[in-house]
C-alpha cells in the first residue's frame, strides 16, 4: 500500500517557468511533510517542510502548499533554473509521541529544466 | 552545519563476506536512521535509533545488523548478503527524536557479487 502518492513521475519545464509537483496521502496520522531534492549519486537534501497548522510555506523560490481537508500538498519551484534539474521526493512522517519515526516517501519526480 | 558523513563511499563484497558501513554526525542529533535506496526508487526505511536505542526495525533480514555505539555514530553490519541487496545505503539524523528534519548523508553504494 503506497501511503504517499506523487505525480507527475517526470516533468520538463522551460527555464524561468514554474515547476509544480503534487503529493497526496492517506494516513491521517501524518503531520510533517518535507520535500527532498536528490542529484544522481548523492543523498537526498532537505529543501523545505510544512506542518498541517499552516497552508503555505515559502523559502526563496520554493513554496509548499498544503490542503489538509484534501490530504494533498504540492511543491512549487518559481523561476526554475537548469540547476534545479534533479529528482524530487515528497515525504511524510507521523507524530510518534516522543519517539522518532522514519519518513514515508513518494515515488519521486524526475525534473528537467530546459535552458 | 547539517553534515552527516558516511564511509566507505563505495563497497563491493562477496556473498560470504562480512563488512560494516559507518555513519557519523556531530550535530547533537538524538535520532539516527538507516534507509535503503534502489536505483530510480525512493529511500525505504530500515532502522531507527532514538537516544541510542533501536526503536524501529522495518522487518529487515537479520543479515543486516545495526549498532549505535554512541550518540554520534551509527554502524550497519553486513553478513551473507544477496545480490539483490545491492543498493545505496543512506544514513540520516534528526535533532529531535520525532523524525522531523532528517538530514541525509551521501550514502554508501554497495554492490554484492
PDB file of C-alpha atoms in Angstrom:
ATOM      1  CA  UNK A   1       0.000   0.000   0.000  1.00  0.00           C
ATOM      2  CA  UNK A   2       1.504   3.270  -1.137  1.00  0.00           C
ATOM      3  CA  UNK A   3       0.846   5.805   1.561  1.00  0.00           C
ATOM      4  CA  UNK A   4       2.152   8.852  -0.301  1.00  0.00           C
ATOM      5  CA  UNK A   5       1.261   9.223  -3.975  1.00  0.00           C
ATOM      6  CA  UNK A   6       3.394  11.597  -6.028  1.00  0.00           C
ATOM      7  CA  UNK A   7       2.830  12.984  -9.507  1.00  0.00           C
ATOM      8  CA  UNK A   8       3.978  13.502 -12.144  1.00  0.00           C
ATOM      9  CA  UNK A   9       6.666  10.848 -12.493  1.00  0.00           C
ATOM     10  CA  UNK A  10       8.651  13.142 -14.787  1.00  0.00           C
ATOM     11  CA  UNK A  11       8.378  16.808 -15.669  1.00  0.00           C
ATOM     12  CA  UNK A  12      10.007  19.064 -18.239  1.00  0.00           C
ATOM     13  CA  UNK A  13       9.850  22.821 -17.662  1.00  0.00           C
ATOM     14  CA  UNK A  14      11.386  25.699 -19.547  1.00  0.00           C
ATOM     15  CA  UNK A  15      13.930  27.884 -17.794  1.00  0.00           C
ATOM     16  CA  UNK A  16      12.156  30.623 -15.866  1.00  0.00           C
ATOM     17  CA  UNK A  17       8.921  28.676 -15.648  1.00  0.00           C
ATOM     18  CA  UNK A  18       7.101  27.276 -12.627  1.00  0.00           C
ATOM     19  CA  UNK A  19       7.586  23.616 -11.720  1.00  0.00           C
ATOM     20  CA  UNK A  20       4.715  22.017  -9.816  1.00  0.00           C
ATOM     21  CA  UNK A  21       4.843  18.594  -8.161  1.00  0.00           C
ATOM     22  CA  UNK A  22       1.901  17.135  -6.295  1.00  0.00           C
ATOM     23  CA  UNK A  23       1.526  14.620  -3.494  1.00  0.00           C
ATOM     24  CA  UNK A  24      -1.436  13.025  -1.750  1.00  0.00           C
ATOM     25  CA  UNK A  25      -1.504  10.992   1.416  1.00  0.00           C
ATOM     26  CA  UNK A  26      -3.958   8.685   3.112  1.00  0.00           C
ATOM     27  CA  UNK A  27      -2.676   8.289   6.665  1.00  0.00           C
ATOM     28  CA  UNK A  28      -4.286  10.981   8.819  1.00  0.00           C
ATOM     29  CA  UNK A  29      -1.597  10.406  11.455  1.00  0.00           C
ATOM     30  CA  UNK A  30       0.949  12.115   9.192  1.00  0.00           C
ATOM     31  CA  UNK A  31       1.742  15.570  10.467  1.00  0.00           C
ATOM     32  CA  UNK A  32       5.083  16.500   8.951  1.00  0.00           C
ATOM     33  CA  UNK A  33       5.582  16.874   5.210  1.00  0.00           C
ATOM     34  CA  UNK A  34       9.075  17.553   3.832  1.00  0.00           C
ATOM     35  CA  UNK A  35      10.365  17.791   0.292  1.00  0.00           C
ATOM     36  CA  UNK A  36      13.769  16.434  -0.667  1.00  0.00           C
ATOM     37  CA  UNK A  37      15.961  17.123  -3.703  1.00  0.00           C
ATOM     38  CA  UNK A  38      18.325  14.429  -4.887  1.00  0.00           C
ATOM     39  CA  UNK A  39      21.045  14.666  -7.514  1.00  0.00           C
ATOM     40  CA  UNK A  40      22.484  11.499  -9.112  1.00  0.00           C
ATOM     41  CA  UNK A  41      24.919   9.724  -6.793  1.00  0.00           C
ATOM     42  CA  UNK A  42      24.078  11.983  -3.836  1.00  0.00           C
ATOM     43  CA  UNK A  43      21.951  11.695  -0.740  1.00  0.00           C
ATOM     44  CA  UNK A  44      18.577  13.469  -0.550  1.00  0.00           C
ATOM     45  CA  UNK A  45      18.807  17.078   0.620  1.00  0.00           C
ATOM     46  CA  UNK A  46      16.043  18.618   2.722  1.00  0.00           C
ATOM     47  CA  UNK A  47      14.520  21.513   0.779  1.00  0.00           C
ATOM     48  CA  UNK A  48      11.512  22.691   2.710  1.00  0.00           C
ATOM     49  CA  UNK A  49       8.925  21.185   5.063  1.00  0.00           C
ATOM     50  CA  UNK A  50       5.491  22.020   6.415  1.00  0.00           C
ATOM     51  CA  UNK A  51       3.235  21.053   9.319  1.00  0.00           C
ATOM     52  CA  UNK A  52      -0.582  20.915   8.943  1.00  0.00           C
ATOM     53  CA  UNK A  53      -1.148  24.037  11.034  1.00  0.00           C
ATOM     54  CA  UNK A  54      -0.258  26.255   8.042  1.00  0.00           C
ATOM     55  CA  UNK A  55      -1.500  26.173   4.453  1.00  0.00           C
ATOM     56  CA  UNK A  56       1.583  27.574   2.769  1.00  0.00           C
ATOM     57  CA  UNK A  57       5.286  27.974   3.425  1.00  0.00           C
ATOM     58  CA  UNK A  58       7.761  29.805   1.237  1.00  0.00           C
ATOM     59  CA  UNK A  59      11.541  29.685   1.261  1.00  0.00           C
ATOM     60  CA  UNK A  60      13.188  31.555  -1.588  1.00  0.00           C
ATOM     61  CA  UNK A  61      11.957  30.127  -4.891  1.00  0.00           C
ATOM     62  CA  UNK A  62      10.389  27.082  -3.196  1.00  0.00           C
ATOM     63  CA  UNK A  63       6.814  27.064  -1.869  1.00  0.00           C
ATOM     64  CA  UNK A  64       4.798  24.274  -0.266  1.00  0.00           C
ATOM     65  CA  UNK A  65       1.026  24.477  -0.486  1.00  0.00           C
ATOM     66  CA  UNK A  66      -0.896  22.262   1.915  1.00  0.00           C
ATOM     67  CA  UNK A  67      -4.571  21.270   1.827  1.00  0.00           C
ATOM     68  CA  UNK A  68      -5.411  19.341   4.970  1.00  0.00           C
ATOM     69  CA  UNK A  69      -9.017  18.527   4.058  1.00  0.00           C
ATOM     70  CA  UNK A  70      -7.993  17.096   0.700  1.00  0.00           C
ATOM     71  CA  UNK A  71      -4.906  15.424   2.185  1.00  0.00           C
ATOM     72  CA  UNK A  72      -2.754  16.936  -0.540  1.00  0.00           C
ATOM     73  CA  UNK A  73       0.380  19.041  -0.684  1.00  0.00           C
ATOM     74  CA  UNK A  74       2.473  20.392  -3.509  1.00  0.00           C
ATOM     75  CA  UNK A  75       5.858  21.910  -4.257  1.00  0.00           C
ATOM     76  CA  UNK A  76       6.138  24.966  -6.481  1.00  0.00           C
ATOM     77  CA  UNK A  77       9.530  25.999  -7.835  1.00  0.00           C
ATOM     78  CA  UNK A  78       9.385  29.533  -9.164  1.00  0.00           C
ATOM     79  CA  UNK A  79      11.751  30.825 -11.866  1.00  0.00           C
ATOM     80  CA  UNK A  80      13.027  27.280 -12.444  1.00  0.00           C
ATOM     81  CA  UNK A  81      16.715  27.035 -13.382  1.00  0.00           C
ATOM     82  CA  UNK A  82      18.752  24.285 -15.093  1.00  0.00           C
ATOM     83  CA  UNK A  83      20.498  23.688 -11.741  1.00  0.00           C
ATOM     84  CA  UNK A  84      17.116  22.633 -10.331  1.00  0.00           C
ATOM     85  CA  UNK A  85      17.163  19.565 -12.582  1.00  0.00           C
ATOM     86  CA  UNK A  86      17.053  16.671 -10.121  1.00  0.00           C
ATOM     87  CA  UNK A  87      14.722  14.099  -8.606  1.00  0.00           C
ATOM     88  CA  UNK A  88      12.293  15.475  -6.047  1.00  0.00           C
ATOM     89  CA  UNK A  89      10.684  13.375  -3.349  1.00  0.00           C
ATOM     90  CA  UNK A  90       7.792  14.310  -1.141  1.00  0.00           C
ATOM     91  CA  UNK A  91       7.619  12.530   2.187  1.00  0.00           C
ATOM     92  CA  UNK A  92       5.526  12.302   5.319  1.00  0.00           C
ATOM     93  CA  UNK A  93       6.020  11.319   8.914  1.00  0.00           C
ATOM     94  CA  UNK A  94       3.560  10.798  11.757  1.00  0.00           C
ATOM     95  CA  UNK A  95       3.828  12.313  15.182  1.00  0.00           C
ATOM     96  CA  UNK A  96       5.182   9.500  17.325  1.00  0.00           C
ATOM     97  CA  UNK A  97       4.526  10.923  20.761  1.00  0.00           C
ATOM     98  CA  UNK A  98       8.181  11.493  21.508  1.00  0.00           C
ATOM     99  CA  UNK A  99       9.705   8.584  19.639  1.00  0.00           C
ATOM    100  CA  UNK A 100      11.464   9.030  16.313  1.00  0.00           C
ATOM    101  CA  UNK A 101       9.757   7.752  13.224  1.00  0.00           C
ATOM    102  CA  UNK A 102      11.005   7.290   9.705  1.00  0.00           C
ATOM    103  CA  UNK A 103       9.851   9.040   6.572  1.00  0.00           C
ATOM    104  CA  UNK A 104       7.474   7.531   4.034  1.00  0.00           C
ATOM    105  CA  UNK A 105       8.490   8.774   0.597  1.00  0.00           C
ATOM    106  CA  UNK A 106       6.569   9.304  -2.614  1.00  0.00           C
ATOM    107  CA  UNK A 107       7.965   7.602  -5.708  1.00  0.00           C
ATOM    108  CA  UNK A 108       9.764  10.701  -6.900  1.00  0.00           C
ATOM    109  CA  UNK A 109       9.568  13.175  -9.782  1.00  0.00           C
ATOM    110  CA  UNK A 110      12.396  13.499 -12.274  1.00  0.00           C
ATOM    111  CA  UNK A 111      12.504  17.209 -13.110  1.00  0.00           C
ATOM    112  CA  UNK A 112      14.330  18.564 -16.147  1.00  0.00           C
ATOM    113  CA  UNK A 113      14.666  22.304 -16.679  1.00  0.00           C
ATOM    114  CA  UNK A 114      15.404  23.100 -20.300  1.00  0.00           C
ATOM    115  CA  UNK A 115      17.611  26.148 -20.981  1.00  0.00           C
TER     116      UNK A 115
ATOM    117  CA  UNK B   1      26.163  22.709   9.892  1.00  0.00           C
ATOM    118  CA  UNK B   2      23.955  19.785   8.845  1.00  0.00           C
ATOM    119  CA  UNK B   3      26.613  17.294   7.800  1.00  0.00           C
ATOM    120  CA  UNK B   4      26.220  13.564   8.051  1.00  0.00           C
ATOM    121  CA  UNK B   5      29.230  11.598   6.881  1.00  0.00           C
ATOM    122  CA  UNK B   6      29.249   8.024   5.633  1.00  0.00           C
ATOM    123  CA  UNK B   7      32.097   5.639   4.923  1.00  0.00           C
ATOM    124  CA  UNK B   8      33.002   3.974   2.708  1.00  0.00           C
ATOM    125  CA  UNK B   9      31.617   5.751  -0.337  1.00  0.00           C
ATOM    126  CA  UNK B  10      31.655   2.556  -2.381  1.00  0.00           C
ATOM    127  CA  UNK B  11      31.798  -1.085  -1.264  1.00  0.00           C
ATOM    128  CA  UNK B  12      31.973  -4.293  -3.262  1.00  0.00           C
ATOM    129  CA  UNK B  13      31.563  -7.514  -1.300  1.00  0.00           C
ATOM    130  CA  UNK B  14      31.021 -11.166  -1.959  1.00  0.00           C
ATOM    131  CA  UNK B  15      28.094 -13.084  -0.537  1.00  0.00           C
ATOM    132  CA  UNK B  16      30.251 -14.713   2.145  1.00  0.00           C
ATOM    133  CA  UNK B  17      31.950 -11.518   3.300  1.00  0.00           C
ATOM    134  CA  UNK B  18      31.366  -9.527   6.470  1.00  0.00           C
ATOM    135  CA  UNK B  19      31.596  -5.770   6.170  1.00  0.00           C
ATOM    136  CA  UNK B  20      30.376  -2.683   8.004  1.00  0.00           C
ATOM    137  CA  UNK B  21      29.028   0.696   6.965  1.00  0.00           C
ATOM    138  CA  UNK B  22      29.715   3.693   9.166  1.00  0.00           C
ATOM    139  CA  UNK B  23      27.753   6.888   9.717  1.00  0.00           C
ATOM    140  CA  UNK B  24      28.758   9.868  11.830  1.00  0.00           C
ATOM    141  CA  UNK B  25      27.169  13.158  12.828  1.00  0.00           C
ATOM    142  CA  UNK B  26      28.411  15.809  15.231  1.00  0.00           C
ATOM    143  CA  UNK B  27      25.299  17.962  15.355  1.00  0.00           C
ATOM    144  CA  UNK B  28      23.992  16.662  18.667  1.00  0.00           C
ATOM    145  CA  UNK B  29      21.160  14.868  16.900  1.00  0.00           C
ATOM    146  CA  UNK B  30      19.329  12.346  19.052  1.00  0.00           C
ATOM    147  CA  UNK B  31      17.830  10.131  16.361  1.00  0.00           C
ATOM    148  CA  UNK B  32      19.616   8.273  13.563  1.00  0.00           C
ATOM    149  CA  UNK B  33      18.237   6.255  10.679  1.00  0.00           C
ATOM    150  CA  UNK B  34      19.243   3.744   8.027  1.00  0.00           C
ATOM    151  CA  UNK B  35      17.485   3.784   4.661  1.00  0.00           C
ATOM    152  CA  UNK B  36      17.996   1.634   1.578  1.00  0.00           C
ATOM    153  CA  UNK B  37      17.546   3.102  -1.908  1.00  0.00           C
ATOM    154  CA  UNK B  38      17.428   1.065  -5.096  1.00  0.00           C
ATOM    155  CA  UNK B  39      18.019   2.731  -8.442  1.00  0.00           C
ATOM    156  CA  UNK B  40      15.220   5.090  -9.520  1.00  0.00           C
ATOM    157  CA  UNK B  41      13.259   4.303  -6.337  1.00  0.00           C
ATOM    158  CA  UNK B  42      12.612   6.300  -3.161  1.00  0.00           C
ATOM    159  CA  UNK B  43      14.515   5.603   0.061  1.00  0.00           C
ATOM    160  CA  UNK B  44      12.984   2.870   2.213  1.00  0.00           C
ATOM    161  CA  UNK B  45      13.316   2.941   5.978  1.00  0.00           C
ATOM    162  CA  UNK B  46      15.270   0.096   7.575  1.00  0.00           C
ATOM    163  CA  UNK B  47      16.064   1.082  11.166  1.00  0.00           C
ATOM    164  CA  UNK B  48      15.550   3.967  13.582  1.00  0.00           C
ATOM    165  CA  UNK B  49      17.651   4.675  16.668  1.00  0.00           C
ATOM    166  CA  UNK B  50      16.279   7.116  19.207  1.00  0.00           C
ATOM    167  CA  UNK B  51      18.556   8.157  22.083  1.00  0.00           C
ATOM    168  CA  UNK B  52      20.913   5.329  21.084  1.00  0.00           C
ATOM    169  CA  UNK B  53      18.225   2.676  21.400  1.00  0.00           C
ATOM    170  CA  UNK B  54      16.737   0.757  18.488  1.00  0.00           C
ATOM    171  CA  UNK B  55      13.158   1.943  18.212  1.00  0.00           C
ATOM    172  CA  UNK B  56      12.103   0.737  14.767  1.00  0.00           C
ATOM    173  CA  UNK B  57      13.147  -2.285  12.707  1.00  0.00           C
ATOM    174  CA  UNK B  58      11.160  -2.441   9.480  1.00  0.00           C
ATOM    175  CA  UNK B  59      11.276  -6.249   9.274  1.00  0.00           C
ATOM    176  CA  UNK B  60      14.789  -6.139   7.892  1.00  0.00           C
ATOM    177  CA  UNK B  61      16.513  -9.526   7.350  1.00  0.00           C
ATOM    178  CA  UNK B  62      18.986 -10.496  10.065  1.00  0.00           C
ATOM    179  CA  UNK B  63      21.882 -10.338   7.604  1.00  0.00           C
ATOM    180  CA  UNK B  64      21.689  -6.585   8.303  1.00  0.00           C
ATOM    181  CA  UNK B  65      22.654  -5.759  11.887  1.00  0.00           C
ATOM    182  CA  UNK B  66      22.591  -2.158  13.123  1.00  0.00           C
ATOM    183  CA  UNK B  67      24.600  -0.793  16.005  1.00  0.00           C
ATOM    184  CA  UNK B  68      24.677   2.600  17.725  1.00  0.00           C
ATOM    185  CA  UNK B  69      27.847   2.735  19.883  1.00  0.00           C
ATOM    186  CA  UNK B  70      27.222   6.346  20.921  1.00  0.00           C
ATOM    187  CA  UNK B  71      25.059   9.327  20.078  1.00  0.00           C
ATOM    188  CA  UNK B  72      27.267  10.385  17.159  1.00  0.00           C
ATOM    189  CA  UNK B  73      27.921   7.067  15.489  1.00  0.00           C
ATOM    190  CA  UNK B  74      25.778   4.518  13.678  1.00  0.00           C
ATOM    191  CA  UNK B  75      27.012   1.311  12.097  1.00  0.00           C
ATOM    192  CA  UNK B  76      25.386  -1.219   9.809  1.00  0.00           C
ATOM    193  CA  UNK B  77      26.996  -4.648   9.895  1.00  0.00           C
ATOM    194  CA  UNK B  78      26.559  -6.766   6.793  1.00  0.00           C
ATOM    195  CA  UNK B  79      26.894 -10.535   6.561  1.00  0.00           C
ATOM    196  CA  UNK B  80      25.947 -13.122   3.949  1.00  0.00           C
ATOM    197  CA  UNK B  81      24.249 -10.590   1.702  1.00  0.00           C
ATOM    198  CA  UNK B  82      22.492 -11.405  -1.542  1.00  0.00           C
ATOM    199  CA  UNK B  83      22.984  -9.695  -4.933  1.00  0.00           C
ATOM    200  CA  UNK B  84      19.536  -8.104  -4.550  1.00  0.00           C
ATOM    201  CA  UNK B  85      20.868  -6.237  -1.506  1.00  0.00           C
ATOM    202  CA  UNK B  86      22.958  -4.100  -3.858  1.00  0.00           C
ATOM    203  CA  UNK B  87      21.752  -0.525  -3.345  1.00  0.00           C
ATOM    204  CA  UNK B  88      22.614   2.908  -1.996  1.00  0.00           C
ATOM    205  CA  UNK B  89      22.541   2.798   1.802  1.00  0.00           C
ATOM    206  CA  UNK B  90      21.687   6.136   3.319  1.00  0.00           C
ATOM    207  CA  UNK B  91      22.128   7.309   6.874  1.00  0.00           C
ATOM    208  CA  UNK B  92      20.139  10.217   8.272  1.00  0.00           C
ATOM    209  CA  UNK B  93      19.889  12.032  11.577  1.00  0.00           C
ATOM    210  CA  UNK B  94      17.469  14.438  13.232  1.00  0.00           C
ATOM    211  CA  UNK B  95      17.868  16.707  16.233  1.00  0.00           C
ATOM    212  CA  UNK B  96      14.560  15.969  17.805  1.00  0.00           C
ATOM    213  CA  UNK B  97      13.570  12.377  18.392  1.00  0.00           C
ATOM    214  CA  UNK B  98      10.377  12.997  16.429  1.00  0.00           C
ATOM    215  CA  UNK B  99      11.571  12.119  12.956  1.00  0.00           C
ATOM    216  CA  UNK B 100      11.290  15.703  11.783  1.00  0.00           C
ATOM    217  CA  UNK B 101      14.043  17.484   9.844  1.00  0.00           C
ATOM    218  CA  UNK B 102      16.039  14.441   8.849  1.00  0.00           C
ATOM    219  CA  UNK B 103      19.376  15.205   7.232  1.00  0.00           C
ATOM    220  CA  UNK B 104      20.882  12.588   4.980  1.00  0.00           C
ATOM    221  CA  UNK B 105      24.456  11.606   4.336  1.00  0.00           C
ATOM    222  CA  UNK B 106      25.824  10.989   0.828  1.00  0.00           C
ATOM    223  CA  UNK B 107      25.288   7.234   1.098  1.00  0.00           C
ATOM    224  CA  UNK B 108      27.369   4.119   0.565  1.00  0.00           C
ATOM    225  CA  UNK B 109      26.999   2.460  -2.830  1.00  0.00           C
ATOM    226  CA  UNK B 110      27.009  -1.275  -2.078  1.00  0.00           C
ATOM    227  CA  UNK B 111      27.486  -3.942  -4.725  1.00  0.00           C
ATOM    228  CA  UNK B 112      27.127  -7.603  -3.743  1.00  0.00           C
ATOM    229  CA  UNK B 113      28.764 -10.027  -6.154  1.00  0.00           C
TER     230      UNK B 113
END
